[in-house]
XYZ file of C-alpha atoms in Angstrom:
479
model
C 19.414 13.825 -0.208
C 18.299 11.333 -2.782
C 17.547 7.966 -1.311
C 16.223 4.269 -2.379
C 13.937 2.146 -0.601
C 13.962 -1.577 -1.407
C 11.315 -4.007 -0.637
C 12.389 -7.569 -1.619
C 10.848 -10.141 -1.911
C 7.215 -8.907 -2.539
C 5.210 -11.657 -0.610
C 1.657 -13.308 -1.148
C 1.974 -13.289 -4.860
C 2.856 -15.869 -7.051
C 6.509 -15.668 -8.187
C 9.426 -13.477 -7.062
C 9.860 -9.752 -7.291
C 11.061 -6.707 -5.673
C 9.861 -2.988 -5.339
C 12.176 0.040 -4.984
C 11.077 3.541 -4.206
C 13.239 6.285 -5.026
C 13.202 9.559 -3.082
C 14.256 13.092 -4.566
C 16.526 15.570 -2.290
C 13.388 16.959 -0.604
C 12.460 13.294 0.725
C 9.707 13.040 -1.915
C 8.703 10.008 -4.062
C 10.471 10.602 -7.473
C 9.367 7.126 -8.825
C 8.724 3.815 -7.822
C 9.640 0.612 -9.673
C 8.226 -3.041 -9.686
C 11.133 -5.340 -10.481
C 10.519 -8.832 -11.677
C 13.764 -10.741 -10.479
C 13.100 -14.447 -12.050
C 13.815 -15.599 -15.742
C 12.121 -18.468 -17.060
C 12.888 -18.735 -20.948
C 10.074 -20.808 -22.073
C 9.956 -19.049 -25.546
C 13.590 -20.379 -26.224
C 13.836 -23.901 -24.892
C 10.443 -24.668 -26.625
C 12.403 -24.439 -29.951
C 12.755 -27.600 -32.023
C 9.809 -29.254 -29.926
C 6.817 -30.528 -31.815
C 3.699 -28.298 -31.290
C 1.782 -31.211 -30.051
C 3.742 -31.001 -26.703
C 3.105 -27.487 -25.859
C -0.234 -27.885 -23.899
C 1.797 -29.972 -21.364
C 5.045 -28.063 -21.385
C 3.558 -24.407 -21.268
C 1.262 -25.360 -18.679
C 4.418 -25.773 -16.354
C 4.781 -22.118 -16.676
C 2.379 -21.834 -13.776
C 1.079 -24.021 -11.063
C -1.928 -21.574 -10.478
C -3.266 -21.185 -14.102
C -1.720 -23.996 -15.852
C -5.063 -24.649 -17.724
C -5.090 -21.436 -19.307
C -1.579 -21.951 -20.956
C -2.699 -25.396 -21.903
C -5.907 -24.256 -23.567
C -3.954 -21.336 -25.334
C -1.494 -23.653 -26.596
C -4.210 -26.227 -27.649
C -6.233 -23.570 -29.569
C -2.709 -22.452 -31.373
C -2.649 -26.098 -32.120
C -6.039 -26.239 -33.579
C -5.065 -23.306 -35.840
C -1.925 -25.092 -37.014
C -3.848 -28.050 -37.993
C -6.687 -25.919 -39.375
C -9.170 -27.611 -37.549
C -12.666 -26.843 -36.186
C -12.894 -28.863 -33.065
C -16.114 -30.903 -31.964
C -18.609 -28.756 -29.923
C -18.493 -31.082 -26.715
C -14.603 -30.349 -26.788
C -15.154 -26.654 -26.833
C -17.748 -27.081 -23.934
C -15.510 -28.999 -22.017
C -12.762 -26.682 -22.430
C -14.826 -24.063 -21.119
C -16.121 -25.964 -18.350
C -12.521 -26.513 -17.153
C -11.303 -23.040 -17.833
C -14.481 -21.831 -15.583
C -13.078 -24.308 -12.914
C -9.710 -22.837 -12.924
C -10.783 -19.382 -12.760
C -13.164 -20.163 -9.779
C -9.861 -21.812 -7.869
C -7.580 -18.905 -8.738
C -9.775 -16.362 -7.956
C -10.825 -17.799 -4.740
C -7.254 -18.112 -3.930
C -6.427 -14.567 -4.688
C -9.406 -13.392 -2.493
C -9.495 -15.616 0.485
C -5.584 -16.668 0.991
C -3.528 -13.860 -0.704
C -5.563 -10.358 -0.514
C -8.193 -11.569 2.146
C -5.608 -10.952 5.140
C -5.131 -7.341 4.250
C -8.957 -6.879 3.146
C -10.436 -8.770 5.986
C -8.047 -8.072 8.822
C -6.939 -4.552 7.995
C -3.919 -3.098 5.872
C -2.327 -2.113 9.161
C -3.270 -5.307 11.439
C -0.218 -7.216 13.335
C 1.755 -8.590 10.488
C 2.267 -11.700 12.443
C -1.431 -12.599 12.150
C -2.074 -10.851 8.761
C -1.826 -14.130 6.838
C -4.006 -17.207 6.079
C -3.354 -18.518 9.609
C -4.448 -15.343 11.260
C -7.403 -15.371 9.108
C -8.367 -18.985 10.225
C -8.038 -17.760 13.586
C -9.929 -14.614 13.334
C -12.784 -15.783 10.873
C -12.641 -19.699 10.834
C -15.649 -19.883 9.014
C -14.872 -17.437 6.142
C -11.349 -19.211 5.827
C -13.149 -22.718 5.646
C -15.497 -21.593 3.030
C -12.781 -19.931 0.984
C -10.411 -22.974 0.944
C -13.506 -25.195 0.147
C -14.243 -23.015 -2.799
C -10.972 -23.174 -4.198
C -10.974 -27.040 -3.573
C -14.175 -27.154 -5.448
C -12.635 -25.609 -8.697
C -9.565 -27.844 -8.178
C -11.732 -31.001 -7.918
C -13.464 -30.087 -11.193
C -9.930 -29.860 -12.899
C -8.944 -33.234 -11.402
C -12.412 -35.082 -12.394
C -11.856 -33.859 -16.249
C -8.021 -34.331 -16.515
C -7.173 -36.608 -13.672
C -4.742 -34.283 -11.821
C -5.932 -31.077 -10.370
C -2.436 -29.270 -11.387
C -0.897 -29.685 -14.808
C -3.649 -32.128 -16.329
C -2.514 -33.772 -19.527
C -6.094 -33.220 -21.022
C -6.167 -30.290 -23.611
C -4.699 -31.409 -26.923
C -4.811 -29.747 -30.342
C -8.003 -30.804 -32.186
C -9.925 -30.991 -28.674
C -9.550 -32.769 -25.564
C -8.188 -36.128 -24.434
C -11.307 -37.854 -22.829
C -15.227 -37.156 -22.919
C -17.028 -36.438 -19.949
C -19.157 -39.300 -18.300
C -22.409 -38.768 -16.588
C -21.086 -39.927 -13.260
C -18.390 -37.229 -13.479
C -21.022 -34.600 -14.733
C -23.200 -35.374 -11.569
C -19.915 -35.184 -9.232
C -19.370 -31.702 -10.414
C -22.840 -30.638 -9.982
C -23.174 -31.796 -6.429
C -20.716 -29.208 -5.353
C -22.278 -26.361 -7.212
C -24.832 -25.093 -4.737
C -22.388 -24.890 -1.868
C -19.878 -23.024 -4.415
C -22.378 -20.293 -5.512
C -23.467 -19.650 -1.958
C -19.732 -19.097 -1.115
C -19.333 -16.745 -3.881
C -22.305 -14.735 -3.067
C -20.778 -14.369 0.635
C -17.588 -13.271 -0.602
C -19.306 -10.415 -2.682
C -20.978 -9.366 0.435
C -17.415 -9.373 2.168
C -15.824 -7.579 -0.756
C -18.532 -4.880 -0.865
C -17.927 -4.440 2.866
C -14.405 -4.002 2.516
C -14.755 -1.496 -0.270
C -17.149 0.594 2.376
C -14.429 0.422 4.765
C -11.228 1.140 2.759
C -12.446 4.152 0.860
C -8.892 5.635 0.975
C -7.612 2.719 -0.504
C -10.044 2.837 -3.503
C -8.623 6.600 -4.253
C -5.213 5.962 -4.508
C -4.580 2.368 -5.234
C -3.841 2.452 -8.969
C -6.340 5.189 -9.623
C -5.451 6.560 -12.790
C -6.644 6.540 -16.607
C -5.474 4.011 -18.938
C -6.793 1.833 -21.810
C -8.540 -1.490 -20.956
C -8.045 -4.834 -22.811
C -10.090 -8.083 -22.951
C -12.128 -10.449 -24.886
C -15.776 -10.024 -25.722
C -18.312 -12.711 -27.444
C -20.385 -12.154 -30.285
C -22.767 -9.914 -28.783
C -20.201 -7.734 -26.560
C -20.654 -9.963 -23.508
C -18.133 -10.976 -20.757
C -15.885 -13.955 -22.283
C -13.145 -15.851 -21.043
C -12.353 -18.772 -23.669
C -13.140 -17.373 -27.340
C -14.160 -14.205 -28.825
C -12.606 -11.216 -30.340
C -10.605 -8.401 -28.773
C -11.878 -5.004 -27.432
C -10.105 -2.116 -26.246
C -11.703 1.114 -24.738
C -10.115 4.088 -23.502
C -10.513 5.882 -19.848
C -13.500 7.334 -20.868
C -15.122 4.075 -22.427
C -14.901 4.993 -26.136
C -13.965 2.014 -28.199
C -10.661 2.012 -29.974
C -10.514 -1.270 -31.119
C -13.670 -3.664 -31.543
C -14.163 -7.210 -32.908
C -10.406 -7.185 -33.461
C -9.367 -10.857 -34.731
C -6.971 -11.908 -31.905
C -4.955 -13.722 -34.586
C -3.931 -10.235 -35.686
C -2.512 -8.934 -32.061
C 0.836 -8.167 -33.360
C -0.706 -5.399 -35.460
C -1.782 -3.419 -32.430
C 0.431 -4.526 -29.621
C 4.237 -4.213 -29.227
C 6.555 -5.314 -26.307
C 9.259 -2.768 -24.781
C 11.953 -3.594 -22.260
C 13.549 -2.059 -19.494
C 17.100 -2.868 -17.997
C 15.651 -3.342 -14.362
C 13.048 -5.903 -14.915
C 12.894 -9.464 -16.921
C 9.190 -8.830 -17.484
C 8.528 -6.999 -20.509
C 6.215 -4.029 -21.151
C 3.367 -4.385 -23.676
C 1.726 -1.217 -24.837
C -0.938 -0.275 -27.560
C 1.006 0.493 -30.730
C -1.074 3.210 -32.055
C -0.185 5.280 -29.124
C 3.681 4.367 -28.635
C 5.178 3.218 -25.521
C 7.323 6.477 -24.781
C 4.367 7.754 -23.006
C 1.532 6.545 -20.939
C -0.821 6.931 -23.525
C -0.148 3.419 -24.748
C -0.775 1.850 -21.343
C -3.541 -0.455 -20.756
C -4.961 -2.914 -18.009
C -6.141 -6.518 -18.520
C -7.769 -8.932 -16.080
C -11.098 -8.962 -14.266
C -11.333 -5.085 -14.000
C -10.536 -4.555 -17.250
C -13.053 -7.624 -18.746
C -15.712 -5.922 -16.830
C -14.939 -2.315 -18.254
C -15.088 -3.737 -21.969
C -18.040 -5.941 -21.636
C -21.505 -4.721 -22.370
C -22.967 -7.263 -20.051
C -22.652 -10.532 -18.238
C -24.870 -13.175 -19.667
C -25.494 -14.974 -16.535
C -28.262 -13.522 -14.114
C -26.635 -13.221 -10.738
C -23.129 -11.882 -12.363
C -25.350 -9.679 -14.580
C -27.030 -8.187 -11.851
C -23.586 -7.679 -9.893
C -21.841 -5.987 -12.770
C -24.562 -3.459 -12.893
C -23.899 -2.691 -9.300
C -20.251 -2.495 -10.122
C -20.824 0.268 -12.765
C -21.707 2.751 -10.161
C -17.900 2.915 -9.341
C -17.025 4.320 -12.807
C -15.709 7.522 -13.527
C -18.403 9.774 -14.920
C -20.435 6.868 -16.136
C -17.485 5.422 -17.980
C -15.058 2.681 -16.968
C -13.957 1.847 -13.351
C -10.122 3.036 -12.690
C -9.074 2.176 -9.414
C -7.100 -1.151 -9.270
C -8.358 -1.811 -5.684
C -11.752 -2.565 -7.395
C -9.936 -5.527 -9.120
C -10.912 -7.703 -5.773
C -14.681 -6.952 -6.637
C -14.273 -7.492 -10.296
C -12.877 -10.897 -9.501
C -15.624 -11.921 -7.133
C -18.154 -11.025 -9.831
C -16.315 -13.199 -12.354
C -15.982 -16.160 -9.892
C -19.938 -15.838 -9.754
C -19.995 -15.676 -13.417
C -18.092 -18.829 -13.939
C -20.091 -20.842 -11.294
C -23.254 -19.985 -13.221
C -21.738 -20.429 -16.473
C -20.591 -23.963 -15.263
C -24.406 -24.882 -13.864
C -25.378 -23.825 -17.699
C -22.859 -26.167 -19.285
C -23.762 -29.260 -17.178
C -27.458 -28.893 -18.187
C -26.269 -29.135 -21.719
C -26.783 -32.687 -22.928
C -23.999 -32.251 -25.677
C -21.479 -32.060 -23.002
C -21.622 -35.929 -22.885
C -20.897 -36.428 -26.552
C -17.940 -38.767 -26.827
C -16.609 -37.135 -30.213
C -14.295 -34.772 -28.425
C -11.377 -34.511 -30.708
C -10.602 -33.691 -34.608
C -7.646 -35.413 -36.275
C -5.489 -33.646 -38.868
C -2.004 -33.077 -39.973
C -0.153 -29.797 -39.717
C -1.778 -27.575 -42.541
C -0.611 -24.474 -41.452
C 2.718 -22.967 -40.558
C 1.662 -20.430 -37.924
C -0.903 -20.564 -35.275
C -2.315 -18.428 -32.451
C -4.143 -19.287 -29.503
C -5.897 -16.708 -27.038
C -7.993 -17.160 -23.956
C -8.444 -14.953 -20.655
C -6.242 -16.359 -17.944
C -7.652 -15.183 -14.402
C -4.956 -12.241 -14.851
C -5.881 -11.330 -18.447
C -5.530 -11.879 -21.897
C -2.967 -14.568 -22.921
C -1.307 -15.110 -26.417
C 0.498 -17.977 -27.585
C 1.655 -17.755 -30.995
C 3.698 -20.676 -32.730
C 5.438 -21.241 -36.007
C 6.407 -24.627 -37.195
C 8.840 -25.916 -40.174
C 7.851 -28.968 -42.336
C 7.794 -31.490 -39.638
C 5.744 -29.516 -37.422
C 8.670 -28.437 -34.985
C 8.792 -25.071 -33.689
C 11.101 -22.390 -34.724
C 9.344 -19.433 -33.264
C 7.408 -19.126 -30.171
C 5.922 -15.891 -28.571
C 4.005 -15.611 -25.309
C 2.625 -12.520 -24.016
C 1.641 -13.460 -20.163
C -1.460 -11.973 -18.755
C 0.543 -10.180 -16.137
C 2.916 -8.408 -18.541
C 0.141 -6.646 -20.117
C -0.420 -5.055 -16.412
C 3.232 -4.384 -16.023
C 3.484 -0.744 -16.678
C 0.216 -0.138 -14.795
C 1.814 -2.069 -11.757
C 4.515 0.198 -11.687
C 2.195 3.402 -11.577
C 0.369 1.904 -8.842
C 3.228 1.341 -6.558
C 4.364 4.874 -7.220
C 0.802 6.137 -6.626
C 0.728 4.513 -3.336
C 3.971 5.294 -2.159
C 3.607 9.015 -2.755
C 0.394 8.762 -0.959
C 1.418 6.962 2.076
C 5.231 7.808 2.551
C 5.966 10.675 4.843
C 9.278 12.205 6.115
C 11.067 9.132 4.705
C 10.059 7.124 7.796
C 9.602 3.224 7.335
C 6.521 1.682 8.796
C 5.021 -1.822 8.577
C 1.755 -0.283 7.066
C 3.647 1.417 4.354
C 5.564 -1.713 3.399
C 2.318 -3.790 3.296
C 0.409 -1.074 1.570
C 2.610 -0.858 -1.543
C 3.084 -4.823 -1.738
C -0.651 -4.825 -1.549
C -0.950 -2.622 -4.591
C 0.676 -5.652 -6.574
C -1.525 -7.975 -5.073
C -4.506 -5.984 -6.613
C -3.479 -7.314 -9.855
C -3.043 -10.707 -8.377
C 0.460 -10.999 -10.639
C 1.277 -14.795 -11.558
C 5.153 -14.289 -11.946
C 5.990 -18.100 -11.838
C 4.737 -21.392 -10.257
C 5.281 -20.463 -6.568
C 3.117 -18.541 -3.996
C 3.747 -17.425 -0.965
C 0.292 -18.102 0.562
C 1.010 -17.991 4.238
C 2.869 -14.487 4.203
C 5.804 -15.696 6.265
C 8.472 -14.842 3.578
C 11.323 -12.937 5.087
C 11.118 -9.345 3.904
C 13.491 -6.482 4.423
C 12.756 -2.873 3.721
C 15.971 -0.485 3.523
C 16.467 3.272 3.264
C 19.877 4.220 1.910
C 21.662 7.788 1.703
C 23.269 8.998 -1.554
C 26.567 7.670 -0.560
C 25.363 4.139 0.252
C 24.832 4.418 3.901
C 21.984 2.596 5.621
C 19.805 5.051 7.144
C 16.766 2.922 8.228
C 15.479 -0.796 7.870
C 12.453 -2.718 8.713
C 12.430 -6.490 8.746
C 9.607 -9.052 8.645
C 9.664 -12.910 9.046
C 12.806 -14.720 9.760
């Protein structure tokens, strides 16, 4: 008897989505789908606007990673003007981007996934949230909140606001950094670094406890995409694209991000508003063109991490790889995120020691010299593309955005299917199953809009229906 289980909404992610699990006549999982149920429309309502407005407009796409959108938009504006921005502006952009990665990764580990990783996947659902984490592990929760606060404070010091700062502009940044601001940022670094190292230990302990999860939470072969710097190292702000396959063989290297449309396409499905990007040389009709982005992919494509502590952690991380190659399991996204967090804090320390960071020349001025511009950065969740085309007046007549979460869409669908097949037995609905399927999505830390259900109290109902629409079983959480 064919049946469908619906989980809606998915909690403790940024945005709104649901999951459906489809059972065949034998009661086995035939398919599972991750449905993004919201529609934003930024690509359309930006048409006719000046590209100079885009850093401020597009950062409203998200309240968690607005800096990435602002920087991608500003870099696209740099390309439209055809300017090379001042060195101090590059370093300031890098500094703010590192701060955003710190606050976003801290949010993901401590607030969104921490209740599962530190309290247990099948712990009491009324306690498996931030409030429960504060009660059970008050010091850990406090340090995690302060770590995120530090990243937010750095963004505020640079851009006047911690969310949606009006700071990145085409040609550079709005204002230089003062010595006092630099010193205030530097004061908080030691505590942030200490917390990041504690988090890495907590993540390692979770991996030791959750061996079953590492085997079945998105553990499958795929391609991996990320930016690398000039010597193949871990990169977040600039660089070139690299794609490796499941065995680690390089399919694309030193590929100019401005040529992204040559190798990436976007497919659509009727049951989700989120597109399905794919690697064109392998097509979208099979899984051969599926790839993953984000912290796991970035560590898989990078030859090394340039900072000492993160470099050591990356070498330890390699042991989780398949036959000496890339790490496949999506459950390892959590640990990869923590390694990146450490890398960003070390990178911030190096930037703060650079006297050029205080240079007051932070913006190059020019008119529009090109009709198209592409800006690319590594957002916390993966590679982010902004492509703009303008008319003679600098007004937008084409906008294409490939959001980091979109790259992972096919992989997220594979992950929920794999988890459901492993844990769903006899068609019986259990709280542990519900949370495990949701957590498969949390591994990717998807960013679907500006909202986040960080407290884990979002009402949730999972239903099991028969082939004629009759309700066979249900499970409710929240109120």
